[in-house]
């Protein structure tokens, strides 16, 4: 027996669109809800568990969510990544600079920019911390890719670029 459609194909009438509308939507930093419900927040950090909290209309957070710090910048953040010890978070900006913020205070503790990124600014497209293992015990290193084709390795505790790989095409990820 062939599978059958449960709804008709094509545009929906206004009454059906109203019924099919989602009960909540997440836009930027606001969580808007048409009724009170439970929303699960799943995080990708290794030390933070999944949280569930109740939301009401026009409230941003309510329940068991602890905001440790807020990072406020005057530039657009293109990407971000926790460091390997999850005590800092690195953010890549649209002007080619990277900043490392303390997760406890939200203050900028390192600014990563060199002469090349000042001369040829391009947005940071991805950040990744270098994996630490027994065979490779080097820590405090971040890799970053840029729209202009550069891939840089930063020793972020010393605000130093260790090496740069230059590609002839855009690098959008690591």
Short mmCIF file of N, CA and C in Angstrom, two decimals:
data_model
loop_
_atom_site.label_atom_id
_atom_site.label_comp_id
_atom_site.label_asym_id
_atom_site.label_seq_id
_atom_site.Cartn_x
_atom_site.Cartn_y
_atom_site.Cartn_z
N UNK A 1 0.84 -1.17 0.00
CA UNK A 1 0.00 0.00 0.00
C UNK A 1 0.89 1.24 0.00
N UNK A 2 0.56 2.22 -0.85
CA UNK A 2 1.33 3.45 -0.95
C UNK A 2 1.01 4.38 0.21
N UNK A 3 2.01 5.16 0.66
CA UNK A 3 1.72 6.13 1.73
C UNK A 3 0.78 7.21 1.24
N UNK A 4 -0.08 7.69 2.11
CA UNK A 4 -1.06 8.72 1.79
C UNK A 4 -0.73 10.00 2.56
N UNK A 5 -0.97 11.14 1.91
CA UNK A 5 -0.76 12.43 2.55
C UNK A 5 -1.85 12.66 3.58
N UNK A 6 -1.46 13.26 4.70
CA UNK A 6 -2.47 13.59 5.72
C UNK A 6 -3.04 14.99 5.50
N UNK A 7 -2.34 15.84 4.72
CA UNK A 7 -2.83 17.18 4.41
C UNK A 7 -2.73 17.40 2.92
N UNK A 8 -3.51 18.34 2.41
CA UNK A 8 -3.46 18.67 1.00
C UNK A 8 -2.22 19.48 0.69
N UNK A 9 -1.68 19.30 -0.50
CA UNK A 9 -0.53 20.08 -0.92
C UNK A 9 -0.98 21.47 -1.34
N UNK A 10 -0.07 22.43 -1.28
CA UNK A 10 -0.37 23.78 -1.72
C UNK A 10 -0.56 24.73 -0.57
N UNK A 11 -0.94 25.99 -0.88
CA UNK A 11 -1.11 26.99 0.17
C UNK A 11 -2.25 26.63 1.12
N UNK A 12 -2.08 27.02 2.37
CA UNK A 12 -3.09 26.74 3.39
C UNK A 12 -4.01 27.94 3.56
N UNK A 13 -5.29 27.72 3.82
CA UNK A 13 -6.17 28.85 4.15
C UNK A 13 -5.77 29.46 5.49
N UNK A 14 -6.20 30.68 5.73
CA UNK A 14 -5.81 31.42 6.94
C UNK A 14 -6.18 30.67 8.21
N UNK A 15 -7.32 30.01 8.25
CA UNK A 15 -7.73 29.29 9.46
C UNK A 15 -6.78 28.13 9.76
N UNK A 16 -6.28 27.45 8.73
CA UNK A 16 -5.34 26.34 8.94
C UNK A 16 -3.98 26.86 9.37
N UNK A 17 -3.56 28.01 8.82
CA UNK A 17 -2.27 28.58 9.23
C UNK A 17 -2.28 28.94 10.70
N UNK A 18 -3.40 29.49 11.18
CA UNK A 18 -3.50 29.85 12.59
C UNK A 18 -3.38 28.61 13.46
N UNK A 19 -3.99 27.52 13.08
CA UNK A 19 -3.94 26.28 13.86
C UNK A 19 -2.55 25.65 13.81
N UNK A 20 -1.86 25.83 12.70
CA UNK A 20 -0.54 25.20 12.54
C UNK A 20 0.59 26.04 13.14
N UNK A 21 0.27 27.24 13.61
CA UNK A 21 1.30 28.12 14.16
C UNK A 21 1.93 27.49 15.39
N UNK A 22 3.23 27.65 15.54
CA UNK A 22 3.93 27.08 16.69
C UNK A 22 3.52 27.80 17.96
N UNK A 23 3.66 27.11 19.08
CA UNK A 23 3.26 27.70 20.35
C UNK A 23 4.33 28.59 20.94
N UNK A 24 5.55 28.54 20.42
CA UNK A 24 6.58 29.46 20.87
C UNK A 24 7.58 29.68 19.75
N UNK A 25 8.31 30.81 19.84
CA UNK A 25 9.34 31.12 18.85
C UNK A 25 10.50 31.78 19.57
N UNK A 26 11.70 31.46 19.14
CA UNK A 26 12.89 32.06 19.71
C UNK A 26 13.47 33.00 18.68
N UNK A 27 13.56 34.30 19.01
CA UNK A 27 14.12 35.28 18.11
C UNK A 27 15.18 36.07 18.86
N UNK A 28 16.39 36.07 18.33
CA UNK A 28 17.53 36.73 18.96
C UNK A 28 17.65 36.30 20.41
N UNK A 29 17.48 37.25 21.36
CA UNK A 29 17.63 36.89 22.76
C UNK A 29 16.29 36.79 23.47
N UNK A 30 15.19 36.96 22.76
CA UNK A 30 13.89 36.93 23.40
C UNK A 30 13.21 35.59 23.17
N UNK A 31 12.56 35.09 24.18
CA UNK A 31 11.75 33.89 24.05
C UNK A 31 10.31 34.33 24.22
N UNK A 32 9.52 34.21 23.16
CA UNK A 32 8.13 34.63 23.19
C UNK A 32 7.25 33.39 23.19
N UNK A 33 6.23 33.40 23.99
CA UNK A 33 5.36 32.23 24.09
C UNK A 33 3.91 32.68 24.09
N UNK A 34 3.06 31.88 23.47
CA UNK A 34 1.63 32.18 23.49
C UNK A 34 0.96 31.62 24.73
N UNK A 35 1.60 30.68 25.40
CA UNK A 35 1.08 30.14 26.65
C UNK A 35 2.25 29.63 27.47
N UNK A 36 1.99 29.39 28.74
CA UNK A 36 3.04 28.91 29.63
C UNK A 36 3.35 27.45 29.31
N UNK A 37 4.63 27.13 29.19
CA UNK A 37 5.02 25.77 28.85
C UNK A 37 6.45 25.51 29.31
N UNK A 38 6.88 24.28 29.20
CA UNK A 38 8.23 23.89 29.56
C UNK A 38 9.08 23.87 28.30
N UNK A 39 10.23 24.52 28.35
CA UNK A 39 11.16 24.54 27.22
C UNK A 39 12.47 23.93 27.69
N UNK A 40 13.03 23.03 26.92
CA UNK A 40 14.32 22.43 27.25
C UNK A 40 15.43 23.18 26.55
N UNK A 41 16.48 23.52 27.28
CA UNK A 41 17.64 24.18 26.73
C UNK A 41 18.77 23.17 26.73
N UNK A 42 19.33 22.89 25.58
CA UNK A 42 20.42 21.93 25.47
C UNK A 42 21.70 22.69 25.17
N UNK A 43 22.73 22.47 25.97
CA UNK A 43 23.99 23.16 25.79
C UNK A 43 25.03 22.19 25.28
N UNK A 44 26.04 22.72 24.58
CA UNK A 44 27.09 21.87 24.04
C UNK A 44 28.35 21.94 24.88
N UNK A 45 28.29 22.59 26.03
CA UNK A 45 29.47 22.65 26.88
C UNK A 45 29.56 21.38 27.71
N UNK A 46 30.78 20.88 27.95
CA UNK A 46 30.90 19.60 28.63
C UNK A 46 30.49 19.61 30.10
N UNK A 47 30.53 20.76 30.78
CA UNK A 47 30.25 20.77 32.21
C UNK A 47 28.85 21.27 32.55
N UNK A 48 28.09 21.70 31.56
CA UNK A 48 26.75 22.23 31.82
C UNK A 48 25.73 21.18 31.39
N UNK A 49 24.78 20.89 32.27
CA UNK A 49 23.76 19.90 31.98
C UNK A 49 22.61 20.54 31.22
N UNK A 50 21.77 19.71 30.64
CA UNK A 50 20.58 20.21 29.98
C UNK A 50 19.62 20.76 31.03
N UNK A 51 19.00 21.88 30.73
CA UNK A 51 18.11 22.54 31.68
C UNK A 51 16.69 22.59 31.12
N UNK A 52 15.72 22.58 31.99
CA UNK A 52 14.34 22.83 31.62
C UNK A 52 13.83 23.97 32.49
N UNK A 53 13.10 24.90 31.88
CA UNK A 53 12.56 26.00 32.65
C UNK A 53 11.24 26.44 32.05
N UNK A 54 10.43 27.10 32.88
CA UNK A 54 9.13 27.58 32.43
C UNK A 54 9.27 28.99 31.90
N UNK A 55 8.51 29.30 30.84
CA UNK A 55 8.53 30.64 30.30
C UNK A 55 7.10 31.17 30.23
N UNK A 56 6.97 32.47 30.35
CA UNK A 56 5.70 33.13 30.17
C UNK A 56 5.87 34.16 29.08
N UNK A 57 4.78 34.69 28.59
CA UNK A 57 4.83 35.64 27.50
C UNK A 57 5.65 36.87 27.88
N UNK A 58 6.52 37.31 26.96
CA UNK A 58 7.36 38.50 27.07
C UNK A 58 8.41 38.41 28.17
N UNK A 59 8.71 37.24 28.68
CA UNK A 59 9.80 37.10 29.63
C UNK A 59 10.96 36.43 28.94
N UNK A 60 12.16 36.87 29.28
CA UNK A 60 13.34 36.29 28.66
C UNK A 60 13.71 35.00 29.37
N UNK A 61 13.87 35.02 30.68
CA UNK A 61 14.23 33.83 31.44
C UNK A 61 13.40 33.76 32.71
N UNK A 62 13.05 32.57 33.10
CA UNK A 62 12.40 32.35 34.38
C UNK A 62 12.70 30.92 34.78
N UNK A 63 12.96 30.69 36.04
CA UNK A 63 13.19 29.33 36.51
C UNK A 63 14.63 29.09 36.89
N UNK A 64 15.12 27.91 36.59
CA UNK A 64 16.43 27.48 37.05
C UNK A 64 17.55 27.81 36.07
N UNK A 65 17.59 29.01 35.54
CA UNK A 65 18.66 29.43 34.65
C UNK A 65 19.52 30.42 35.40
N UNK A 66 20.79 30.13 35.53
CA UNK A 66 21.72 31.03 36.21
C UNK A 66 22.58 31.72 35.16
N UNK A 67 22.43 33.03 35.04
CA UNK A 67 23.27 33.80 34.13
C UNK A 67 24.50 34.21 34.92
N UNK A 68 25.64 33.66 34.54
CA UNK A 68 26.88 33.95 35.26
C UNK A 68 27.44 35.31 34.88
N UNK A 69 27.41 35.64 33.61
CA UNK A 69 27.89 36.93 33.16
C UNK A 69 27.32 37.21 31.78
N UNK A 70 27.32 38.47 31.41
CA UNK A 70 26.83 38.90 30.11
C UNK A 70 27.98 39.59 29.39
N UNK A 71 28.21 39.19 28.15
CA UNK A 71 29.26 39.80 27.35
C UNK A 71 28.60 40.84 26.46
N UNK A 72 29.00 42.09 26.63
CA UNK A 72 28.43 43.18 25.85
C UNK A 72 29.53 43.75 24.97
N UNK A 73 29.33 43.73 23.67
CA UNK A 73 30.34 44.25 22.74
C UNK A 73 29.69 45.27 21.83
N UNK A 74 30.52 46.08 21.20
CA UNK A 74 30.02 47.07 20.26
C UNK A 74 30.22 46.62 18.82
N UNK A 75 30.61 45.35 18.61
CA UNK A 75 30.84 44.79 17.28
C UNK A 75 30.01 43.53 17.11
N UNK A 76 29.85 43.12 15.87
CA UNK A 76 29.11 41.89 15.59
C UNK A 76 30.00 40.68 15.83
N UNK A 77 29.50 39.73 16.61
CA UNK A 77 30.22 38.48 16.87
C UNK A 77 29.81 37.49 15.78
N UNK A 78 30.81 36.96 15.08
CA UNK A 78 30.56 36.02 13.99
C UNK A 78 30.58 34.56 14.46
N UNK A 79 31.41 34.25 15.46
CA UNK A 79 31.52 32.89 15.97
C UNK A 79 32.09 32.94 17.38
N UNK A 80 31.92 31.86 18.13
CA UNK A 80 32.49 31.79 19.47
C UNK A 80 32.76 30.34 19.84
N UNK A 81 33.66 30.15 20.79
CA UNK A 81 34.04 28.81 21.22
C UNK A 81 34.62 28.89 22.61
N UNK A 82 34.26 27.92 23.46
CA UNK A 82 34.88 27.81 24.78
C UNK A 82 36.32 27.33 24.63
N UNK A 83 37.18 27.75 25.54
CA UNK A 83 38.53 27.22 25.58
C UNK A 83 38.48 25.82 26.17
N UNK A 84 39.62 25.11 26.14
CA UNK A 84 39.59 23.71 26.55
C UNK A 84 39.28 23.52 28.02
N UNK A 85 39.55 24.50 28.87
CA UNK A 85 39.23 24.36 30.29
C UNK A 85 37.87 24.97 30.64
N UNK A 86 37.14 25.50 29.69
CA UNK A 86 35.80 26.06 29.81
C UNK A 86 35.75 27.22 30.81
N UNK A 87 36.88 27.89 31.04
CA UNK A 87 36.91 29.07 31.90
C UNK A 87 36.83 30.36 31.10
N UNK A 88 37.15 30.30 29.82
CA UNK A 88 37.09 31.46 28.95
C UNK A 88 36.30 31.10 27.70
N UNK A 89 35.82 32.14 27.04
CA UNK A 89 35.14 31.96 25.76
C UNK A 89 35.78 32.93 24.77
N UNK A 90 36.12 32.42 23.60
CA UNK A 90 36.73 33.24 22.55
C UNK A 90 35.64 33.62 21.56
N UNK A 91 35.64 34.88 21.14
CA UNK A 91 34.65 35.38 20.19
C UNK A 91 35.38 35.99 19.01
N UNK A 92 34.94 35.64 17.80
CA UNK A 92 35.50 36.21 16.57
C UNK A 92 34.58 37.27 16.03
N UNK A 93 35.15 38.40 15.63
CA UNK A 93 34.36 39.56 15.22
C UNK A 93 34.44 39.79 13.72
N UNK A 94 33.57 40.66 13.23
CA UNK A 94 33.52 40.92 11.79
C UNK A 94 34.67 41.80 11.31
N UNK A 95 35.46 42.38 12.20
CA UNK A 95 36.61 43.18 11.77
C UNK A 95 37.91 42.38 11.78
N UNK A 96 37.85 41.07 12.04
CA UNK A 96 39.04 40.22 12.04
C UNK A 96 39.69 40.04 13.39
N UNK A 97 39.22 40.72 14.40
CA UNK A 97 39.82 40.56 15.73
C UNK A 97 39.11 39.44 16.48
N UNK A 98 39.83 38.89 17.44
CA UNK A 98 39.27 37.89 18.35
C UNK A 98 39.49 38.39 19.76
N UNK A 99 38.53 38.16 20.61
CA UNK A 99 38.68 38.51 22.02
C UNK A 99 38.37 37.29 22.86
N UNK A 100 39.11 37.15 23.95
CA UNK A 100 38.88 36.07 24.90
C UNK A 100 38.30 36.69 26.15
N UNK A 101 37.13 36.21 26.56
CA UNK A 101 36.41 36.75 27.70
C UNK A 101 36.42 35.73 28.84
N UNK A 102 36.46 36.24 30.06
CA UNK A 102 36.33 35.39 31.24
C UNK A 102 34.87 35.01 31.39
N UNK A 103 34.59 33.73 31.60
CA UNK A 103 33.20 33.29 31.80
C UNK A 103 32.66 33.74 33.15
N UNK A 104 33.52 33.94 34.13
CA UNK A 104 33.07 34.35 35.46
C UNK A 104 32.67 35.81 35.52
N UNK A 105 33.46 36.68 34.87
CA UNK A 105 33.21 38.12 34.97
C UNK A 105 32.61 38.73 33.71
N UNK A 106 32.84 38.11 32.55
CA UNK A 106 32.38 38.68 31.29
C UNK A 106 33.31 39.72 30.73
N UNK A 107 34.44 39.97 31.39
CA UNK A 107 35.40 40.97 30.93
C UNK A 107 36.35 40.39 29.89
N UNK A 108 36.79 41.24 28.96
CA UNK A 108 37.77 40.84 27.96
C UNK A 108 39.13 40.72 28.63
N UNK A 109 39.77 39.56 28.50
CA UNK A 109 41.08 39.37 29.13
C UNK A 109 42.20 39.30 28.10
N UNK A 110 41.87 39.01 26.83
CA UNK A 110 42.87 38.98 25.76
C UNK A 110 42.23 39.48 24.47
N UNK A 111 42.99 40.25 23.70
CA UNK A 111 42.58 40.66 22.37
C UNK A 111 43.59 40.11 21.38
N UNK A 112 43.13 39.32 20.43
CA UNK A 112 44.01 38.65 19.49
C UNK A 112 43.88 39.31 18.12
N UNK A 113 44.87 40.11 17.77
CA UNK A 113 44.93 40.77 16.47
C UNK A 113 46.40 40.98 16.14
N UNK A 114 46.78 40.77 14.89
CA UNK A 114 48.16 41.00 14.48
C UNK A 114 48.18 41.99 13.32
N UNK A 115 49.36 42.26 12.78
CA UNK A 115 49.50 43.25 11.71
C UNK A 115 48.72 42.85 10.46
N UNK A 116 48.71 41.57 10.15
CA UNK A 116 48.01 41.11 8.95
C UNK A 116 46.50 41.32 9.06
N UNK A 117 45.93 41.04 10.22
CA UNK A 117 44.49 41.24 10.38
C UNK A 117 44.14 42.72 10.47
N UNK A 118 45.08 43.56 10.90
CA UNK A 118 44.85 45.01 10.87
C UNK A 118 44.91 45.54 9.44
N UNK A 119 45.87 45.04 8.65
CA UNK A 119 46.06 45.53 7.29
C UNK A 119 44.97 45.02 6.34
N UNK A 120 44.56 43.76 6.49
CA UNK A 120 43.56 43.15 5.62
C UNK A 120 42.44 42.55 6.48
N UNK A 121 41.58 43.40 7.02
CA UNK A 121 40.54 42.86 7.91
C UNK A 121 39.52 42.03 7.15
N UNK A 122 39.18 40.92 7.74
CA UNK A 122 38.14 40.04 7.21
C UNK A 122 37.49 39.34 8.39
N UNK A 123 36.21 39.07 8.33
CA UNK A 123 35.53 38.44 9.46
C UNK A 123 36.13 37.09 9.84
N UNK A 124 36.12 36.81 11.13
CA UNK A 124 36.52 35.51 11.64
C UNK A 124 35.34 34.56 11.39
N UNK A 125 35.61 33.44 10.72
CA UNK A 125 34.52 32.54 10.35
C UNK A 125 34.37 31.35 11.28
N UNK A 126 35.45 30.93 11.95
CA UNK A 126 35.36 29.78 12.86
C UNK A 126 36.49 29.83 13.87
N UNK A 127 36.24 29.28 15.04
CA UNK A 127 37.25 29.17 16.10
C UNK A 127 37.20 27.75 16.63
N UNK A 128 38.37 27.20 16.90
CA UNK A 128 38.44 25.86 17.47
C UNK A 128 39.66 25.80 18.38
N UNK A 129 39.52 25.19 19.55
CA UNK A 129 40.69 25.04 20.40
C UNK A 129 41.44 23.79 19.98
N UNK A 130 42.75 23.87 20.09
CA UNK A 130 43.58 22.74 19.70
C UNK A 130 43.38 21.62 20.71
N UNK A 131 43.09 20.40 20.25
CA UNK A 131 42.85 19.31 21.19
C UNK A 131 44.09 18.98 22.00
N UNK A 132 43.89 18.67 23.27
CA UNK A 132 44.98 18.34 24.18
C UNK A 132 44.98 16.84 24.41
N UNK A 133 46.15 16.22 24.31
CA UNK A 133 46.28 14.79 24.57
C UNK A 133 47.64 14.54 25.21
N UNK A 134 47.89 13.30 25.64
CA UNK A 134 49.20 12.98 26.21
C UNK A 134 50.30 13.13 25.18
N UNK A 135 50.02 12.77 23.94
CA UNK A 135 51.02 12.90 22.88
C UNK A 135 51.24 14.36 22.49
N UNK A 136 50.24 15.20 22.72
CA UNK A 136 50.33 16.61 22.34
C UNK A 136 49.84 17.46 23.52
N UNK A 137 50.69 17.66 24.55
CA UNK A 137 50.23 18.34 25.77
C UNK A 137 50.24 19.87 25.68
N UNK A 138 50.23 20.43 24.49
CA UNK A 138 50.25 21.88 24.33
C UNK A 138 48.85 22.42 24.61
N UNK A 139 48.75 23.42 25.48
CA UNK A 139 47.46 23.99 25.84
C UNK A 139 47.43 25.47 25.51
N UNK A 140 46.30 26.09 25.75
CA UNK A 140 46.09 27.52 25.55
C UNK A 140 46.31 27.95 24.10
N UNK A 141 45.84 27.12 23.17
CA UNK A 141 45.97 27.42 21.75
C UNK A 141 44.59 27.44 21.10
N UNK A 142 44.37 28.42 20.24
CA UNK A 142 43.14 28.52 19.47
C UNK A 142 43.47 28.62 17.99
N UNK A 143 42.70 27.93 17.17
CA UNK A 143 42.80 28.06 15.72
C UNK A 143 41.63 28.91 15.26
N UNK A 144 41.89 29.79 14.30
CA UNK A 144 40.82 30.63 13.77
C UNK A 144 40.94 30.70 12.26
N UNK A 145 39.80 30.75 11.58
CA UNK A 145 39.78 30.90 10.13
C UNK A 145 39.11 32.22 9.79
N UNK A 146 39.50 32.76 8.63
CA UNK A 146 39.05 34.08 8.21
C UNK A 146 38.50 34.02 6.79
N UNK A 147 37.64 34.97 6.45
CA UNK A 147 37.06 35.04 5.12
C UNK A 147 38.15 35.24 4.06
N UNK A 148 39.22 35.95 4.39
CA UNK A 148 40.26 36.23 3.40
C UNK A 148 41.16 35.03 3.11
N UNK A 149 40.90 33.86 3.70
CA UNK A 149 41.66 32.65 3.41
C UNK A 149 42.71 32.29 4.42
N UNK A 150 42.89 33.08 5.45
CA UNK A 150 43.92 32.80 6.46
C UNK A 150 43.39 31.83 7.53
N UNK A 151 44.29 31.01 8.02
CA UNK A 151 44.05 30.18 9.20
C UNK A 151 45.18 30.49 10.15
N UNK A 152 44.86 30.92 11.36
CA UNK A 152 45.87 31.35 12.32
C UNK A 152 45.81 30.48 13.57
N UNK A 153 46.97 30.23 14.14
CA UNK A 153 47.09 29.52 15.40
C UNK A 153 47.57 30.53 16.44
N UNK A 154 46.78 30.73 17.48
CA UNK A 154 47.06 31.73 18.50
C UNK A 154 47.42 31.06 19.83
N UNK A 155 48.46 31.56 20.47
CA UNK A 155 48.76 31.25 21.87
C UNK A 155 48.08 32.37 22.65
N UNK A 156 46.82 32.15 23.03
CA UNK A 156 46.00 33.26 23.50
C UNK A 156 46.40 33.81 24.85
N UNK A 157 47.07 33.04 25.69
CA UNK A 157 47.51 33.58 26.99
C UNK A 157 48.57 34.67 26.82
N UNK A 158 49.28 34.65 25.66
CA UNK A 158 50.33 35.63 25.40
C UNK A 158 49.98 36.58 24.26
N UNK A 159 48.73 36.53 23.77
CA UNK A 159 48.28 37.39 22.66
C UNK A 159 49.20 37.27 21.44
N UNK A 160 49.64 36.06 21.12
CA UNK A 160 50.65 35.86 20.09
C UNK A 160 50.14 34.90 19.01
N UNK A 161 50.32 35.30 17.74
CA UNK A 161 50.02 34.42 16.62
C UNK A 161 51.26 33.58 16.34
N UNK A 162 51.15 32.25 16.45
CA UNK A 162 52.30 31.37 16.25
C UNK A 162 52.58 31.12 14.78
N UNK A 163 51.54 30.88 14.00
CA UNK A 163 51.74 30.69 12.56
C UNK A 163 50.45 30.99 11.82
N UNK A 164 50.61 31.24 10.51
CA UNK A 164 49.48 31.55 9.64
C UNK A 164 49.57 30.67 8.39
N UNK A 165 48.48 30.07 8.02
CA UNK A 165 48.36 29.34 6.76
C UNK A 165 47.49 30.19 5.85
N UNK A 166 47.97 30.46 4.63
CA UNK A 166 47.23 31.31 3.70
C UNK A 166 46.68 30.47 2.55
N UNK A 167 45.40 30.49 2.38
CA UNK A 167 44.72 29.81 1.28
C UNK A 167 44.33 30.84 0.23
N UNK A 168 44.15 30.39 -1.01
CA UNK A 168 43.73 31.31 -2.07
C UNK A 168 42.21 31.44 -2.13
N UNK A 169 41.53 30.68 -1.32
CA UNK A 169 40.07 30.74 -1.29
C UNK A 169 39.60 31.00 0.14
N UNK A 170 38.33 31.29 0.28
CA UNK A 170 37.77 31.56 1.60
C UNK A 170 37.84 30.31 2.47
N UNK A 171 38.09 30.51 3.75
CA UNK A 171 38.02 29.42 4.71
C UNK A 171 36.87 29.73 5.65
N UNK A 172 35.84 28.92 5.59
CA UNK A 172 34.63 29.19 6.36
C UNK A 172 34.49 28.31 7.58
N UNK A 173 35.37 27.33 7.75
CA UNK A 173 35.26 26.45 8.90
C UNK A 173 36.57 25.73 9.16
N UNK A 174 36.65 25.10 10.31
CA UNK A 174 37.84 24.34 10.70
C UNK A 174 37.49 22.89 10.93
#
